mmCIF file of C-alpha atoms and ligand atoms in Angstrom:
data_model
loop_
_atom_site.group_PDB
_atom_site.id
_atom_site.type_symbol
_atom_site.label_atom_id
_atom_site.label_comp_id
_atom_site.label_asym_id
_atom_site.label_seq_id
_atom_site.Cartn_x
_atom_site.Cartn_y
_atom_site.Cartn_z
ATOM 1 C CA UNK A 279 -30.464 38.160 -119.280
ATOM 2 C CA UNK A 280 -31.161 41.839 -119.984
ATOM 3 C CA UNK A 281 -32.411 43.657 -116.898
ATOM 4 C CA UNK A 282 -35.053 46.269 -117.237
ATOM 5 C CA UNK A 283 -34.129 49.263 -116.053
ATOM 6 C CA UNK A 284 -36.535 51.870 -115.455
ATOM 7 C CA UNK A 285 -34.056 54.999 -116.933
ATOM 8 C CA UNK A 286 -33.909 55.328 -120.385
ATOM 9 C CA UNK A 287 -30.696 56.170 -121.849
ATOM 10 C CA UNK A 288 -32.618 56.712 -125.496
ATOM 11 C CA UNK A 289 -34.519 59.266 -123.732
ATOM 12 C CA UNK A 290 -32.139 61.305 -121.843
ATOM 13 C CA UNK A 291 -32.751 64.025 -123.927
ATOM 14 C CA UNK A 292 -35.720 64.575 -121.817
ATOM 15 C CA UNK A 293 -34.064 63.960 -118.644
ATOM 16 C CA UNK A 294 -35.069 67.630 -116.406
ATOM 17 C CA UNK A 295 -31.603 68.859 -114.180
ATOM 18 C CA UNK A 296 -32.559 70.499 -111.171
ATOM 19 C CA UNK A 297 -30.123 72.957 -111.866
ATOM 20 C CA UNK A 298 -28.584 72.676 -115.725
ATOM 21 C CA UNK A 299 -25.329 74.943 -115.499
ATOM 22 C CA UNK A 300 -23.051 72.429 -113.966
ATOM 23 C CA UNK A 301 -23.552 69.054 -115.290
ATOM 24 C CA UNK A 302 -21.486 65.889 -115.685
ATOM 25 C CA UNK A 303 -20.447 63.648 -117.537
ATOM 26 C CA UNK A 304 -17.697 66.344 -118.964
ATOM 27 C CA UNK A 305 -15.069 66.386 -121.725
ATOM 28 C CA UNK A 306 -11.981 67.122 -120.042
ATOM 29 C CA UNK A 307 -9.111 68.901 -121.822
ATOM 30 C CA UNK A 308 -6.173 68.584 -120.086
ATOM 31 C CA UNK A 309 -4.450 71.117 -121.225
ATOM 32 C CA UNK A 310 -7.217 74.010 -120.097
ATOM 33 C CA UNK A 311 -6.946 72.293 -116.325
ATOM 34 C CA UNK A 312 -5.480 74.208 -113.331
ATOM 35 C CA UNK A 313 -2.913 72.417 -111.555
ATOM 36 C CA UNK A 314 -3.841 72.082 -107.907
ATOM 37 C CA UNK A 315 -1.381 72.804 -105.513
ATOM 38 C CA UNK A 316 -3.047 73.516 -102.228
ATOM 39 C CA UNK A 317 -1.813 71.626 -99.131
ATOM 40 C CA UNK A 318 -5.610 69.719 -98.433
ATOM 41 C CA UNK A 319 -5.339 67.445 -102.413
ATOM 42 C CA UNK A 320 -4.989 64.360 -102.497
ATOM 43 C CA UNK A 321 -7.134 61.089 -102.333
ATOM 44 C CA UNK A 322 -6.966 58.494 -99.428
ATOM 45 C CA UNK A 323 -8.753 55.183 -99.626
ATOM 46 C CA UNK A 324 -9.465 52.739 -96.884
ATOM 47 C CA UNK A 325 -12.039 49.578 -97.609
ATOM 48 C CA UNK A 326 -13.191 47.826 -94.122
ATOM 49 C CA UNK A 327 -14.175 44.675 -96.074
ATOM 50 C CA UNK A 328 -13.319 42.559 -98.716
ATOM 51 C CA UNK A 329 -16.889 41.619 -98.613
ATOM 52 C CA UNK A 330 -19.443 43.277 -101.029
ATOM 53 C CA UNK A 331 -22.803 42.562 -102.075
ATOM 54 C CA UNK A 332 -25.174 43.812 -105.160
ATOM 55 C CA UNK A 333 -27.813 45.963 -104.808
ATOM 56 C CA UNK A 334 -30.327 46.463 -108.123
ATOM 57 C CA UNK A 335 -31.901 50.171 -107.306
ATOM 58 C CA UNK A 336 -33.755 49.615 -110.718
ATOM 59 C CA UNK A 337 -31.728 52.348 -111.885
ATOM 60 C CA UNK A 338 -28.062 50.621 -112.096
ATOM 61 C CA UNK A 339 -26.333 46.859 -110.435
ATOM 62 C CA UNK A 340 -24.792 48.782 -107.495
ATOM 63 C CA UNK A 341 -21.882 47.006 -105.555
ATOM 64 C CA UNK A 342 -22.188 47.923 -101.974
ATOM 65 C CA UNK A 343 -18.586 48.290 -100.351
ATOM 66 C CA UNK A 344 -18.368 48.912 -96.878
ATOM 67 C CA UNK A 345 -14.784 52.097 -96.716
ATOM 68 C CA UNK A 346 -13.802 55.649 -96.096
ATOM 69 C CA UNK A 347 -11.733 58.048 -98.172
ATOM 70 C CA UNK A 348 -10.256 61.655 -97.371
ATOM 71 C CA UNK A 349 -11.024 63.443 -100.525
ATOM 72 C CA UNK A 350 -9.000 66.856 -100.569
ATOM 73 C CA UNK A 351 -9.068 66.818 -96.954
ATOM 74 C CA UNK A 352 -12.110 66.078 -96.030
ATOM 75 C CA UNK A 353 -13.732 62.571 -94.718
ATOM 76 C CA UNK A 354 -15.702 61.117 -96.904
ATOM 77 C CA UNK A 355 -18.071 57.361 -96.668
ATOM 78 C CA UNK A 356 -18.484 55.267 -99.514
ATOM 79 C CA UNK A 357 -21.968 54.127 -100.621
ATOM 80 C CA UNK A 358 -21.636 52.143 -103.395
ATOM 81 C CA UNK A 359 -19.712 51.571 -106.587
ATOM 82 C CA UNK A 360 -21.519 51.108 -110.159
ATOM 83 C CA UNK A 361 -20.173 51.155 -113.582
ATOM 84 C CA UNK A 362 -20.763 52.791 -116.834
ATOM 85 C CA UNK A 363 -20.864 51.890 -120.545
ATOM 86 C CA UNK A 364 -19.322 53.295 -122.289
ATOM 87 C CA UNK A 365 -17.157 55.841 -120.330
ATOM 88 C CA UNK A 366 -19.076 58.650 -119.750
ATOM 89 C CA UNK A 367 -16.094 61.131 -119.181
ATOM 90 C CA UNK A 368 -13.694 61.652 -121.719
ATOM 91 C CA UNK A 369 -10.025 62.834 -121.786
ATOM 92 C CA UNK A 370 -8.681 64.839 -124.765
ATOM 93 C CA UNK A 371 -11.363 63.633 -126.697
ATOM 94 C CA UNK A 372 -10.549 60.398 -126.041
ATOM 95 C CA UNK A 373 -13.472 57.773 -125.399
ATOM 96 C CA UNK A 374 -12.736 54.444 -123.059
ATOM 97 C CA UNK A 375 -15.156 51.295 -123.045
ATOM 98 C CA UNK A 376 -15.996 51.464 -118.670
ATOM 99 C CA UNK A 377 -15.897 54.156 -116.045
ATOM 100 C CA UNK A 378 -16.511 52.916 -112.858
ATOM 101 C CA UNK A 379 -17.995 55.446 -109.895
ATOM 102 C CA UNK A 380 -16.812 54.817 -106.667
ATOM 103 C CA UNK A 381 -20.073 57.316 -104.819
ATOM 104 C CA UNK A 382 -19.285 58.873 -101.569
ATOM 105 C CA UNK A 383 -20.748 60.930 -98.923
ATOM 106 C CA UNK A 384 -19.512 63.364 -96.124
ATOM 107 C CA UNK A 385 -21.054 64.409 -92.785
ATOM 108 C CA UNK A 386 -22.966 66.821 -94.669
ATOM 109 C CA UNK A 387 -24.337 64.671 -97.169
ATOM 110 C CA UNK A 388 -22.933 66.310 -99.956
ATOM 111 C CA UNK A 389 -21.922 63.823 -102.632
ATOM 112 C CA UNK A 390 -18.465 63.258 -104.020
ATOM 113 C CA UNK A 391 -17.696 60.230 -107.149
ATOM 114 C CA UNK A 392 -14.250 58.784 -107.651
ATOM 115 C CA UNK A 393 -14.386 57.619 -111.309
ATOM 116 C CA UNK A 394 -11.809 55.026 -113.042
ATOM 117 C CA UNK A 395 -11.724 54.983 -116.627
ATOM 118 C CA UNK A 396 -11.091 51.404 -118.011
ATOM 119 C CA UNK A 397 -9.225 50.863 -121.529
ATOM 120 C CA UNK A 398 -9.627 48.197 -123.744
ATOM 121 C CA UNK A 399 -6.744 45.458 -122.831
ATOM 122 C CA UNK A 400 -5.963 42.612 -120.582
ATOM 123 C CA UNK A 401 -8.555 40.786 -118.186
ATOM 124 C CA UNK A 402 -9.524 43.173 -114.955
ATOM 125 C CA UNK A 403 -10.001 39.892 -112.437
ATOM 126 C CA UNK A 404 -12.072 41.702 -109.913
ATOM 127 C CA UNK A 405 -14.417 42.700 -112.722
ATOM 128 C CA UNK A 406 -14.758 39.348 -113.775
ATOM 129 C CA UNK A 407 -16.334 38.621 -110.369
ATOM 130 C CA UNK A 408 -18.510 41.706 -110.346
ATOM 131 C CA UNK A 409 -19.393 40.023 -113.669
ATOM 132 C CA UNK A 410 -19.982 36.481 -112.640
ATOM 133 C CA UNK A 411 -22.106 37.611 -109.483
ATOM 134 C CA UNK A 412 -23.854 39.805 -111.393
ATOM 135 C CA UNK A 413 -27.299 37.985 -110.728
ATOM 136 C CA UNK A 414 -26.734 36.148 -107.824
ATOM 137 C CA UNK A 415 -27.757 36.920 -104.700
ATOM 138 C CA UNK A 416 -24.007 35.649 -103.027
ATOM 139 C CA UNK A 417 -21.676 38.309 -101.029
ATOM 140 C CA UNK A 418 -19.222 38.936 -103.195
ATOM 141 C CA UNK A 419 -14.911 38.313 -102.292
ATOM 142 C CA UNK A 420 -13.552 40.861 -104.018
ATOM 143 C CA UNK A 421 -11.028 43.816 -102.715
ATOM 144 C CA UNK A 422 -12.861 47.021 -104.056
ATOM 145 C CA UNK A 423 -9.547 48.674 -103.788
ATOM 146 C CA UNK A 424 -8.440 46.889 -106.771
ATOM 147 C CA UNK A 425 -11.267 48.008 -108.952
ATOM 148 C CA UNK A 426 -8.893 51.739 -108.672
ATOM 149 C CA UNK A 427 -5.471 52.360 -110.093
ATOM 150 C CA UNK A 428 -2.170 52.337 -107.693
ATOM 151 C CA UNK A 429 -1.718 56.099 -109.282
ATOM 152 C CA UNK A 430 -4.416 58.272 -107.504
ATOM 153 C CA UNK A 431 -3.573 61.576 -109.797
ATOM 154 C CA UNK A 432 -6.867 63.487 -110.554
ATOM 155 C CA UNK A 433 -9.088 66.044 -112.532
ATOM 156 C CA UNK A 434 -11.035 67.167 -110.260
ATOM 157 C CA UNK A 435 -14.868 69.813 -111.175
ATOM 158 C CA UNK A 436 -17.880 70.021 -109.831
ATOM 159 C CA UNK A 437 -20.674 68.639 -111.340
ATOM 160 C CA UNK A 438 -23.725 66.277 -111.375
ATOM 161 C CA UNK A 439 -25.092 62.659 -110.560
ATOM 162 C CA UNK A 440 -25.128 61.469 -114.119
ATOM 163 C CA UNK A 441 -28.553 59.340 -113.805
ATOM 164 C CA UNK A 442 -31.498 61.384 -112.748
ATOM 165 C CA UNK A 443 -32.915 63.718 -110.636
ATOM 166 C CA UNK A 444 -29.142 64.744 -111.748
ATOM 167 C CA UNK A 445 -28.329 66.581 -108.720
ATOM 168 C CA UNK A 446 -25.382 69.062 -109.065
ATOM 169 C CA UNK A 447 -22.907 70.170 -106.157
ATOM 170 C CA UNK A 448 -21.517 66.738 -106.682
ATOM 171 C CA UNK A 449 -17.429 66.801 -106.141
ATOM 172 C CA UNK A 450 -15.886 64.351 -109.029
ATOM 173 C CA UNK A 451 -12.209 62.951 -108.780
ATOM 174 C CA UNK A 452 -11.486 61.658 -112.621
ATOM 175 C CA UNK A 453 -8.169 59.533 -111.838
ATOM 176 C CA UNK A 454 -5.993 60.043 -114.360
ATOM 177 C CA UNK A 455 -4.503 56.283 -114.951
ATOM 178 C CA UNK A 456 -6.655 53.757 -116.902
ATOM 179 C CA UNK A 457 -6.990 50.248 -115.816
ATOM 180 C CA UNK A 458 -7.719 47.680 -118.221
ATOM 181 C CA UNK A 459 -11.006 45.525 -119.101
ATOM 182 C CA UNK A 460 -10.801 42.542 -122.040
ATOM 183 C CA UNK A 461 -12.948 42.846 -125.112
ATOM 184 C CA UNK A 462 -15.526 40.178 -123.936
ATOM 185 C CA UNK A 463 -15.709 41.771 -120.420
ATOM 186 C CA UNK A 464 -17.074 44.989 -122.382
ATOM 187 C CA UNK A 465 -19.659 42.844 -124.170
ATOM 188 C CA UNK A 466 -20.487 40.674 -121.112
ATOM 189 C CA UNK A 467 -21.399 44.215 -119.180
ATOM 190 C CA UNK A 468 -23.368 45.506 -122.288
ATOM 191 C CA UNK A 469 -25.435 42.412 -122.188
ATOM 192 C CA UNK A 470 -26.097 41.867 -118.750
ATOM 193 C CA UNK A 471 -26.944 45.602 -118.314
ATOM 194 C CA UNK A 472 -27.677 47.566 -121.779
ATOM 195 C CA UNK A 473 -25.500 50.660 -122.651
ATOM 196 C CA UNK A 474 -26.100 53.620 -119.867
ATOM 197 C CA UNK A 475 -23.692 56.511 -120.912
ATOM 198 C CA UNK A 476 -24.755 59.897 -120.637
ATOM 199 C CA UNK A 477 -23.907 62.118 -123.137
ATOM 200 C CA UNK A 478 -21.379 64.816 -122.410
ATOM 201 C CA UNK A 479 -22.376 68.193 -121.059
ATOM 202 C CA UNK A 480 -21.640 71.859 -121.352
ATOM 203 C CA UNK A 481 -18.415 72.773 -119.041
ATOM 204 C CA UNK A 482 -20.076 76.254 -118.768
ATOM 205 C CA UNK A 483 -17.922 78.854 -116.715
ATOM 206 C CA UNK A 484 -16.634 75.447 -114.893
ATOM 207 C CA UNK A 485 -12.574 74.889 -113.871
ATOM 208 C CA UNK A 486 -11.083 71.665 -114.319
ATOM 209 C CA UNK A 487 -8.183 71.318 -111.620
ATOM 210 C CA UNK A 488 -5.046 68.288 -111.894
ATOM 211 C CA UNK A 489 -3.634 67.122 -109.033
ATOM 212 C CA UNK A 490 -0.487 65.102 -109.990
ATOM 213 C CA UNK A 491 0.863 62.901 -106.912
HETATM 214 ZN ZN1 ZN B 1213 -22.456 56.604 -112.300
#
């Protein structure tokens, strides 16, 4: 079944930024990053529960995971994890068929996403149960920590919620390993959810920094 969602990704041309100069998604070039070397980098997960359940804000299937993460230093809580198709960030002008966002928050409410970028390949298991529970109402066994690479190398900007009101001051970690999601898991997302990639945006007077652990 195809949800209705009420954003239209045919119209985002007309989507309004609140502020316009520092987007995302973003085409990163690796070879124009910075390398980060200060002493704070570096990305820390901990997930409290194996237990997650969906949430449908009309806007995108939202996985709530209960965790924490230190994100350059600083403590961050996760609010929920959603997914993208296709990939809305791309690296060296290379597209992928998934991103997923894992959205956080710190004490200030300032938002930060971790975002995986999933290549065409083998099965991803804890996928296929996002997948299969996509409609139910059921609490969901999966470990979110899977749903990230062991390799927690980064690009790191700042930039935007990609869905409206497209709020900037938004801290992104792009890991830099790919995980893997089969052909028919691609086309099972498309169809339960429609395509919602936003198109790529200007990098303006923006830095791109890698952080290579
Ligand atoms: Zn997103």
């Amino acid at each position: 079944m195809l949800k209705s969602f009420l954003i239209d990704y045919l119209q985002q041309e007309k989507w309004q930024p609140d502020g316009g100069e520092a987007q995302s998604p973003i085409a990163i070039v690796t070879q124009d990053t910075i390398t980060q070397t200060d002493e704070n980098a570096g990305l820390y997960f901990s997930f409290e529960k194996e237990v997650c359940n969906f949430n449908n804000n009309g806007q995108n299937l939202q996985l709530l995971a209960l965790g924490e993460a230190i994100l350059n230093g600083e403590r961050h809580v996760l609010m929920q994890v959603h997914f993208h198709s296709e990939a809305e960030h791309t690296i060296d002008g290379q597209s992928f068929p998934l991103e997923g966002h894992f959205v956080y928050q710190n004490g200030n409410g300032e938002l930060a996403v971790v975002a995986v970028l999933f290549a065409e390949g083998e099965e991803n298991q804890e996928f296929q149960q996002v997948l299969a529970e996509f409609d139910s109402e059921n609490a969901l066994m999966i470990s979110a920590e899977l749903l990230l690479p062991e390799n927690k190398s980064y690009y790191h900007y700042t930039g935007s919620l990609t869905t409206p009101p497209l709020t900037e001051n938004v801290k992104w970690f792009v890991l830099q390993e790919n995980l893997t999601v089969s052909t028919s898991q691609i086309e099972a997302f498309c169809a339960l959810h429609g395509k919602n990639r936003r198109q790529l945006q200007p990098l303006n007077q923006r830095t791109v920094f890698a952080y290579h652990c």
